[in-house]
Tab-separated table of C-alpha atoms in Angstrom:
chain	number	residue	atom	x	y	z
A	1	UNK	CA	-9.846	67.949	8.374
A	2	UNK	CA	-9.190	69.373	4.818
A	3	UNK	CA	-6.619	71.542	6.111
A	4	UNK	CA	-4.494	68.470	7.612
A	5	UNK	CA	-5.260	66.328	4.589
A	6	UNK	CA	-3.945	69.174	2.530
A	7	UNK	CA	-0.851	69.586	4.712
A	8	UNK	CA	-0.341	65.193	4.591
A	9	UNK	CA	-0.924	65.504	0.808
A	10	UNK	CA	1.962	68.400	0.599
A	11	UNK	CA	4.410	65.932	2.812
A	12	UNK	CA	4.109	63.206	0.620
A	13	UNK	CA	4.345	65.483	-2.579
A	14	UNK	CA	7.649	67.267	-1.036
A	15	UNK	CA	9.124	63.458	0.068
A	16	UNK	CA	8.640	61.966	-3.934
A	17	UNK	CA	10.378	65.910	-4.799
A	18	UNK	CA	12.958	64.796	-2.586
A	19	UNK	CA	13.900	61.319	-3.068
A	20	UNK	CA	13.262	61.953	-7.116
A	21	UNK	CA	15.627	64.942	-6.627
A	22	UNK	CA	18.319	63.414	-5.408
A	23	UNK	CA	18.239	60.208	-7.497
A	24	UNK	CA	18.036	62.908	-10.138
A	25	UNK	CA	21.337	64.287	-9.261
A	26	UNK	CA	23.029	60.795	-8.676
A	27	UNK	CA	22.745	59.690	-12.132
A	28	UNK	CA	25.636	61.998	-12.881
A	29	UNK	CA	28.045	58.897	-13.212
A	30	UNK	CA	25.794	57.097	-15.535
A	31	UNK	CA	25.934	60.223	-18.359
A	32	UNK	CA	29.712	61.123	-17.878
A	33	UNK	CA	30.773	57.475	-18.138
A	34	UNK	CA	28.812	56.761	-20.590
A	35	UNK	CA	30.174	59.922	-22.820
A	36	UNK	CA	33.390	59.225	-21.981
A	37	UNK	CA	32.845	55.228	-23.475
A	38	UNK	CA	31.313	57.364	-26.295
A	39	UNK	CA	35.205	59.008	-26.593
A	40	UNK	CA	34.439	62.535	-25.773
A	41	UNK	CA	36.858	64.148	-22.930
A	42	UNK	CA	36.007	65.860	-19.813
A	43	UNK	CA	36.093	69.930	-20.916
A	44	UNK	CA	33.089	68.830	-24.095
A	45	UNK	CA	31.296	66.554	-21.577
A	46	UNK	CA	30.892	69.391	-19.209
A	47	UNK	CA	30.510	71.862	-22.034
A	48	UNK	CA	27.827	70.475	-23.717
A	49	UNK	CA	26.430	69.788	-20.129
A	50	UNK	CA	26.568	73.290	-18.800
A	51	UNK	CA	25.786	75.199	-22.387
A	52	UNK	CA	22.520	73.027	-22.920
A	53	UNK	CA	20.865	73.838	-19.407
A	54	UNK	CA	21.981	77.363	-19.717
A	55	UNK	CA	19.830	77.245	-23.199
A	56	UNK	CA	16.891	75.755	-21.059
A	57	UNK	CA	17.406	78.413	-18.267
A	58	UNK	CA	17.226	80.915	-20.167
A	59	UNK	CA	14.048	79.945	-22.367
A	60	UNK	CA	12.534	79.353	-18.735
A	61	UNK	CA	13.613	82.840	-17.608
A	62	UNK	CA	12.412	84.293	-21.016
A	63	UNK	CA	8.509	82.431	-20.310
A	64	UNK	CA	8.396	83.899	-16.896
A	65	UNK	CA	9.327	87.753	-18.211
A	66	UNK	CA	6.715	87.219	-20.633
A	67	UNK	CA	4.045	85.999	-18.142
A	68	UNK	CA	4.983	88.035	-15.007
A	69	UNK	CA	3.593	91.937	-15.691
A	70	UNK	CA	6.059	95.258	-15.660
A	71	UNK	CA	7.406	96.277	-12.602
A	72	UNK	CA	7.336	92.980	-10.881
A	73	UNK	CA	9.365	91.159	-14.175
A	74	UNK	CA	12.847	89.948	-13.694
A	75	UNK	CA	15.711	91.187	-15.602
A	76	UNK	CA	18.954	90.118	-16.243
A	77	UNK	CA	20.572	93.546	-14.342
A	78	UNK	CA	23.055	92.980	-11.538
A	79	UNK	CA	24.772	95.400	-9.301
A	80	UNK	CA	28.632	95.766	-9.290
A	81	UNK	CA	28.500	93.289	-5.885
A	82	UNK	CA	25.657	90.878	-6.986
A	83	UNK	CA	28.329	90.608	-10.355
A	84	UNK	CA	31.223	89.870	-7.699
A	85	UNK	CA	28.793	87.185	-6.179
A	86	UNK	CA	27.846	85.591	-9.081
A	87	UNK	CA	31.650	85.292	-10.701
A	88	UNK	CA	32.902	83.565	-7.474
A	89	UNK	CA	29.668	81.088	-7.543
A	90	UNK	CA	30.672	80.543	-11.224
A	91	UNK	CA	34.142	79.829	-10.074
A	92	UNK	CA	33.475	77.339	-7.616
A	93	UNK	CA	30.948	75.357	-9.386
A	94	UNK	CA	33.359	75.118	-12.273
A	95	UNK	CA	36.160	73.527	-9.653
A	96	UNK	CA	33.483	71.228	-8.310
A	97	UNK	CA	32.279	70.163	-11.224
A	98	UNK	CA	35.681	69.451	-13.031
A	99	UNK	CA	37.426	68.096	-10.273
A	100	UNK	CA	34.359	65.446	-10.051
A	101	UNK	CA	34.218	64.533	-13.226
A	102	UNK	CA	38.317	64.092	-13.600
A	103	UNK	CA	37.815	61.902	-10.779
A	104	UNK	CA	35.662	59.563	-12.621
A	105	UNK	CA	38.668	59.008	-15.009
A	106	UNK	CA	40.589	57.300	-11.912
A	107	UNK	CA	38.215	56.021	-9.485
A	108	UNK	CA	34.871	54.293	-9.585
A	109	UNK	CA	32.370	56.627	-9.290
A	110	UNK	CA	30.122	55.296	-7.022
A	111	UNK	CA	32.734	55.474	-4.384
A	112	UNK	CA	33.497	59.072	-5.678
A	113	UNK	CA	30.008	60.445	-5.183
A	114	UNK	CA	30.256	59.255	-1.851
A	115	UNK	CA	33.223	60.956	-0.658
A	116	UNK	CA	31.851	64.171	-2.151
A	117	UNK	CA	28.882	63.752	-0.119
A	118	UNK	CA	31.151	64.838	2.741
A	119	UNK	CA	30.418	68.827	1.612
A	120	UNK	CA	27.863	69.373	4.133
A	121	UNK	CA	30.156	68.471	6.836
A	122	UNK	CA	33.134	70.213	5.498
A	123	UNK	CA	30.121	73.530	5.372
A	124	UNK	CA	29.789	73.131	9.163
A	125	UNK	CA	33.534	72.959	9.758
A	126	UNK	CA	34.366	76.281	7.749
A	127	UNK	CA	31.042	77.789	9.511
A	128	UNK	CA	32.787	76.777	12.745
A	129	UNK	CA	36.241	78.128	12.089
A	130	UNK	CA	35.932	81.120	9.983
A	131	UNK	CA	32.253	82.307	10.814
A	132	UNK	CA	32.354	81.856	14.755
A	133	UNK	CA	29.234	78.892	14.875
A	134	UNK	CA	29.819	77.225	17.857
A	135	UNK	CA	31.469	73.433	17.788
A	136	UNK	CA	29.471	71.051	19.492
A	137	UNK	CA	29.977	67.654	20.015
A	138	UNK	CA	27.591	67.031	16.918
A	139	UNK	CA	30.204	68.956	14.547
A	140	UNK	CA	33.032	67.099	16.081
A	141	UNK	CA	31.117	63.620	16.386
A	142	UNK	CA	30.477	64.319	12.110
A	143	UNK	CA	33.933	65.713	11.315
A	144	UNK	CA	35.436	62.327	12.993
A	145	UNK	CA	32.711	59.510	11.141
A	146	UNK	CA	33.180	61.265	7.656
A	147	UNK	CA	37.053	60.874	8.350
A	148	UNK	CA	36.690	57.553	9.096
A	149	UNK	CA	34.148	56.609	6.461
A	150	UNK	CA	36.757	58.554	3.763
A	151	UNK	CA	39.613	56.864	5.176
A	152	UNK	CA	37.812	53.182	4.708
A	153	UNK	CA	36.883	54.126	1.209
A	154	UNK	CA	40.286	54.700	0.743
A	155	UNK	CA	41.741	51.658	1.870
A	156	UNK	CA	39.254	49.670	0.433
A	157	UNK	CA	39.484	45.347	1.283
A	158	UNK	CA	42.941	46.321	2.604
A	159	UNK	CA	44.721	44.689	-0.364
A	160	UNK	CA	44.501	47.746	-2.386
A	161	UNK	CA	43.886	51.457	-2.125
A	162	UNK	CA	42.197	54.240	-4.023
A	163	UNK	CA	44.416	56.529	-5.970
A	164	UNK	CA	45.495	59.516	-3.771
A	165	UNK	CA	44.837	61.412	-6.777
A	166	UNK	CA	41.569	60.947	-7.399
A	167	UNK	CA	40.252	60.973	-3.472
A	168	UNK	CA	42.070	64.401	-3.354
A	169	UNK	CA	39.772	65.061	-6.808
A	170	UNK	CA	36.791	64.614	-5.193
A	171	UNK	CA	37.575	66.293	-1.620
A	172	UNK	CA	38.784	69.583	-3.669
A	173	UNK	CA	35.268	69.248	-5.096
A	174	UNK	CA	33.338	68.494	-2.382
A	175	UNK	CA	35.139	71.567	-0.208
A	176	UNK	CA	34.222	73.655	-3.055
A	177	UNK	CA	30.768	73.179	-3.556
A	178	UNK	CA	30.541	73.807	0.468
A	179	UNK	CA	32.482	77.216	-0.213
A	180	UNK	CA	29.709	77.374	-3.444
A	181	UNK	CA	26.716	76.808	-0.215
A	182	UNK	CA	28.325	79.319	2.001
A	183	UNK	CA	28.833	82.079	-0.803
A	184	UNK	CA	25.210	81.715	-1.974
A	185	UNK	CA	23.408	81.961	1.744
A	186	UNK	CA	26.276	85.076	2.658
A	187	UNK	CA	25.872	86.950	0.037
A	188	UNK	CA	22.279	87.263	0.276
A	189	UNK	CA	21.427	87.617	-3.679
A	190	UNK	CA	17.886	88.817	-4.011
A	191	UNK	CA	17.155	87.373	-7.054
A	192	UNK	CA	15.139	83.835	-8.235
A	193	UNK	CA	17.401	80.870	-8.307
A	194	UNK	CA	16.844	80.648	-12.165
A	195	UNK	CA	18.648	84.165	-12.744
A	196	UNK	CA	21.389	82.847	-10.371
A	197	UNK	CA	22.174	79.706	-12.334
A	198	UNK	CA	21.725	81.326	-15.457
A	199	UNK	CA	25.185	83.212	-15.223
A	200	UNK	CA	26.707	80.187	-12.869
A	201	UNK	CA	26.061	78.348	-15.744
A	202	UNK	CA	27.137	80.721	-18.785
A	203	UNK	CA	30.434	81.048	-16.902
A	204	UNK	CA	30.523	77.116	-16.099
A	205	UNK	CA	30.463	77.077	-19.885
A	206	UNK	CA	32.836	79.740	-20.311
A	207	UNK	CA	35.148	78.021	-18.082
A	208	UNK	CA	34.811	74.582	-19.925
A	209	UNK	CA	35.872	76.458	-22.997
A	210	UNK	CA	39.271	77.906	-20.869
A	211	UNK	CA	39.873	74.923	-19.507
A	212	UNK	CA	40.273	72.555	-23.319
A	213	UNK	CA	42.343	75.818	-24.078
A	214	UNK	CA	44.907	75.725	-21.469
A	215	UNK	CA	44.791	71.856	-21.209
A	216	UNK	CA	44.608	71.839	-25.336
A	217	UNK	CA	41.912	69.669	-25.555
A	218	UNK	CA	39.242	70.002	-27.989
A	219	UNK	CA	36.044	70.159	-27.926
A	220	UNK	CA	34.276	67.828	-29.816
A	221	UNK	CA	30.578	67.205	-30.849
A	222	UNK	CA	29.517	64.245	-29.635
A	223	UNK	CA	29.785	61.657	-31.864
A	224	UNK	CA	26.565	59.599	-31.622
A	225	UNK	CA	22.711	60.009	-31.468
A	226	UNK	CA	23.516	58.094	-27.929
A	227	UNK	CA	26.143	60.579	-27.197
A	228	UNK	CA	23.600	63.191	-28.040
A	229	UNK	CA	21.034	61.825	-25.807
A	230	UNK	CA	23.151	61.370	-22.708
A	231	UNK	CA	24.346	64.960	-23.094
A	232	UNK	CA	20.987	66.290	-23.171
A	233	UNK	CA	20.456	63.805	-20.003
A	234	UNK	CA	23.472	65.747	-17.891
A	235	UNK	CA	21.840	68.870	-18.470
A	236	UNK	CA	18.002	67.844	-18.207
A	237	UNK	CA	18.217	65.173	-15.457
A	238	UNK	CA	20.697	65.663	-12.592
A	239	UNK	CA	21.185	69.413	-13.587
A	240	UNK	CA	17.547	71.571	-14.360
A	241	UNK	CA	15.655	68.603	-12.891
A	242	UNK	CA	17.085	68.295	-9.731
A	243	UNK	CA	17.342	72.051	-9.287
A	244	UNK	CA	13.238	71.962	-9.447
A	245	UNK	CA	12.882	69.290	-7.221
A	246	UNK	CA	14.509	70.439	-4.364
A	247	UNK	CA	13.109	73.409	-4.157
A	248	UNK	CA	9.391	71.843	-3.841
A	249	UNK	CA	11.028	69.325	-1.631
A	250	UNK	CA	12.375	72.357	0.733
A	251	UNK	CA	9.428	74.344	0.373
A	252	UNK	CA	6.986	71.401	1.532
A	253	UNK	CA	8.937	69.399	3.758
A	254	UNK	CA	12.096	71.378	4.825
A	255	UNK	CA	15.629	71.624	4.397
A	256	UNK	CA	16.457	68.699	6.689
A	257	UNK	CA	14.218	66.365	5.214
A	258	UNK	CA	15.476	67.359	2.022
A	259	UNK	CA	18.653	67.051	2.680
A	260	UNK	CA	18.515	63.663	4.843
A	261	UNK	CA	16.589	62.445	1.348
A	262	UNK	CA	20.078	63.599	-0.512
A	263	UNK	CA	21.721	60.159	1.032
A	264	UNK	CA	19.633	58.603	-1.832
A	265	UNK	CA	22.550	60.580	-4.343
A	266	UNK	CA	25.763	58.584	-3.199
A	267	UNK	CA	23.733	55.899	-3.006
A	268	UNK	CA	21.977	56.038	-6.306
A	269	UNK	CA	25.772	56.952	-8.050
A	270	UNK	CA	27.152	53.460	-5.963
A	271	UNK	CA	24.292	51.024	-7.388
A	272	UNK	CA	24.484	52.316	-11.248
A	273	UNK	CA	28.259	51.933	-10.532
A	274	UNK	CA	27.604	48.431	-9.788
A	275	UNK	CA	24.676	47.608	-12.199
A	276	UNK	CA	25.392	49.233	-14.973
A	277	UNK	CA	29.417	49.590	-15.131
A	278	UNK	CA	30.451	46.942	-12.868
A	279	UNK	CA	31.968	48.611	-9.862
A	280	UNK	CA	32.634	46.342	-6.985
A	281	UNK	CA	30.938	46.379	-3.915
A	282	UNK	CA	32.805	45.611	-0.362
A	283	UNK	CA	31.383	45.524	2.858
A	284	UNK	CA	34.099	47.974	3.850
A	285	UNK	CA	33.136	50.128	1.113
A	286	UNK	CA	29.361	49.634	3.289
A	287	UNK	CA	30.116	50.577	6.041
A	288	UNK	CA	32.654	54.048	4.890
A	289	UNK	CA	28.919	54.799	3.177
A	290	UNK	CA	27.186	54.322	6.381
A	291	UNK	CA	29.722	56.865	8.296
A	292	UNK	CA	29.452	59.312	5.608
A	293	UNK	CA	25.981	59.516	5.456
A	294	UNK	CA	25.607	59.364	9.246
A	295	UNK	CA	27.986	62.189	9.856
A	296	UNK	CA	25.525	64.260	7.390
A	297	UNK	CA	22.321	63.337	8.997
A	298	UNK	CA	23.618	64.388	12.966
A	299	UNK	CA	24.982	67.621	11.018
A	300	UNK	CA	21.847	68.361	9.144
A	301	UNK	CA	19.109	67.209	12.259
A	302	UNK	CA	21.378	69.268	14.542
A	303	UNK	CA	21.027	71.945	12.777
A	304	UNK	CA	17.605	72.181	12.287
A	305	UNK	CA	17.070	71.578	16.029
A	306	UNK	CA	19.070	74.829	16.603
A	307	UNK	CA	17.262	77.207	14.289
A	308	UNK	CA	13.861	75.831	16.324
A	309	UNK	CA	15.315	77.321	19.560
A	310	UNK	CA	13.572	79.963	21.015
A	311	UNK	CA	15.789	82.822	21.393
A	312	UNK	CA	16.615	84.027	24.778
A	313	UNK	CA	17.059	86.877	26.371
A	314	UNK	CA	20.628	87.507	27.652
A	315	UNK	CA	20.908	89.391	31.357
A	316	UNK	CA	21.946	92.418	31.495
């Protein structure tokens, strides 16, 4: 009895580190657009973003060395192909994360974090083609809905469309974060997830800094105690927050639970688009949402019905 009330308490606990984790992650909108009203441009937004949690990682990694004893203590050491690793996870989070946020210059965001939500289904594909997992008619039956839900996003009430630009934007972000999923479970990086985003996000920052350099734009301080705050927001809220979350979410009620919970993202992005900034809100725009987050559910609950298999023995 104590054993299954323990077990129903841990559900509910990993369900609120779920839904909190990805409503977490779906206020990115709310502290880029508000920074940008503020006057700051993309490379400080992200800057600021990525530099502050990589302060907060690191004081987190510094706790644990102090309160984990000698041999079992985590340094900061890498081997020549763990370094390889972690450069091209640093590279691809920098692409996702600047394409995303350029897109919110051009498009509303709501709409954006939507079509980005399309990266589990773009993992699957690349799986598929490159890494010999077997098509099904699940991957097929998800590759077609997100088309179609991405293709009614883009035509919108049929009187206008989204800029081509900024769809692109987002799909160049979402196919890189799916390359960022693949690299991380390929590479098989024995080390906490704190070490890895602790260099993913010193280069992030790094690559913020290259970025205003080759684009010459500055970066500025922001300019306001409400600037300040919604800096420290990025960083805090849909960055080291999230990150926490979602691993007690995965850890107490799985990775497709979690992930079926991450619908709550787009659709936390698409309400403060309309609440808060005034996006508009079709009922094509509805139902492109519905696709897209179908298409990742049958991907995700397929998935997990596969690794459940029992594996079976092949004749010789």
């Amino acid at each position: 009895m104590y054993i299954c009330k323990g077990m129903r308490d841990k559900k509910i606990i990993g369900t609120i580190c779920g839904i909190a984790a990805a409503v977490a992650y779906g206020t990115n909108p709310l502290g880029a657009l508000k920074l940008y009203d503020e006057g700051m441009n993309t490379p400080s937004v992200l800057f600021y973003r990525f530099a502050l949690a990589w302060l907060i990682i690191a004081g987190v990694m510094a706790v644990r060395s102090l309160s984990v004893a000698g041999r079992h203590r985590e340094t900061l050491r890498v081997s020549g192909k763990e370094f390889l690793a972690l450069t091209g996870l640093g590279l691809l989070f920098i692409a996702s994360s600047l394409t995303l946020y350029l897109s919110f210059h051009v498009m509303d965001a709501g709409v954006a974090s939507t079509i980005l939500f399309t990266y589990p289904v773009m993992t699957a594909t690349i799986m598929a083609l490159f890494f010999h997992e077997r098509v099904n008619w699940v991957t097929v039956s998800s590759i077609l809905l997100s088309f179609i839900g991405v293709a009614l996003l883009y035509w919108g009430d049929g009187t206008t469309t989204l800029p081509l630009g900024g769809v692109v934007l987002v799909l160049v972000s979402a196919l890189t974060y799916a390359l960022y999923i693949i690299v991380v479970n390929r590479s098989e990086l024995r080390m906490s997830s704190f070490k890895i985003n602790f260099f993913v996000l010193f280069y992030c920052a790094l690559g913020m800094l290259c970025y205003a350099l080759l684009s010459r734009q500055e970066i500025t301080l922001p300019p306001t105690p409400t600037a300040w705050f919604y800096v420290g927001w990025l960083a805090l809220v849909p960055a080291i927050m999230a990150l926490v979350l979602m691993v007690y979410a995965a850890k107490y009620v799985g990775s497709t639970a979690t992930a079926i919970l991450g619908a709550l993202e787009p659709l936390t992005a698409v309400l403060i688009g309309i609440f808060v900034f005034g996006e508009r809100f079709t009922a094509t725009l509805a139902v492109g949402i519905v696709l897209i987050l179908g298409a990742v559910v049958l991907i995700v609950t397929k998935k997990e019905e596969k690794a459940k298999e029992p594996h079976r023995v092949k004749d010789k």
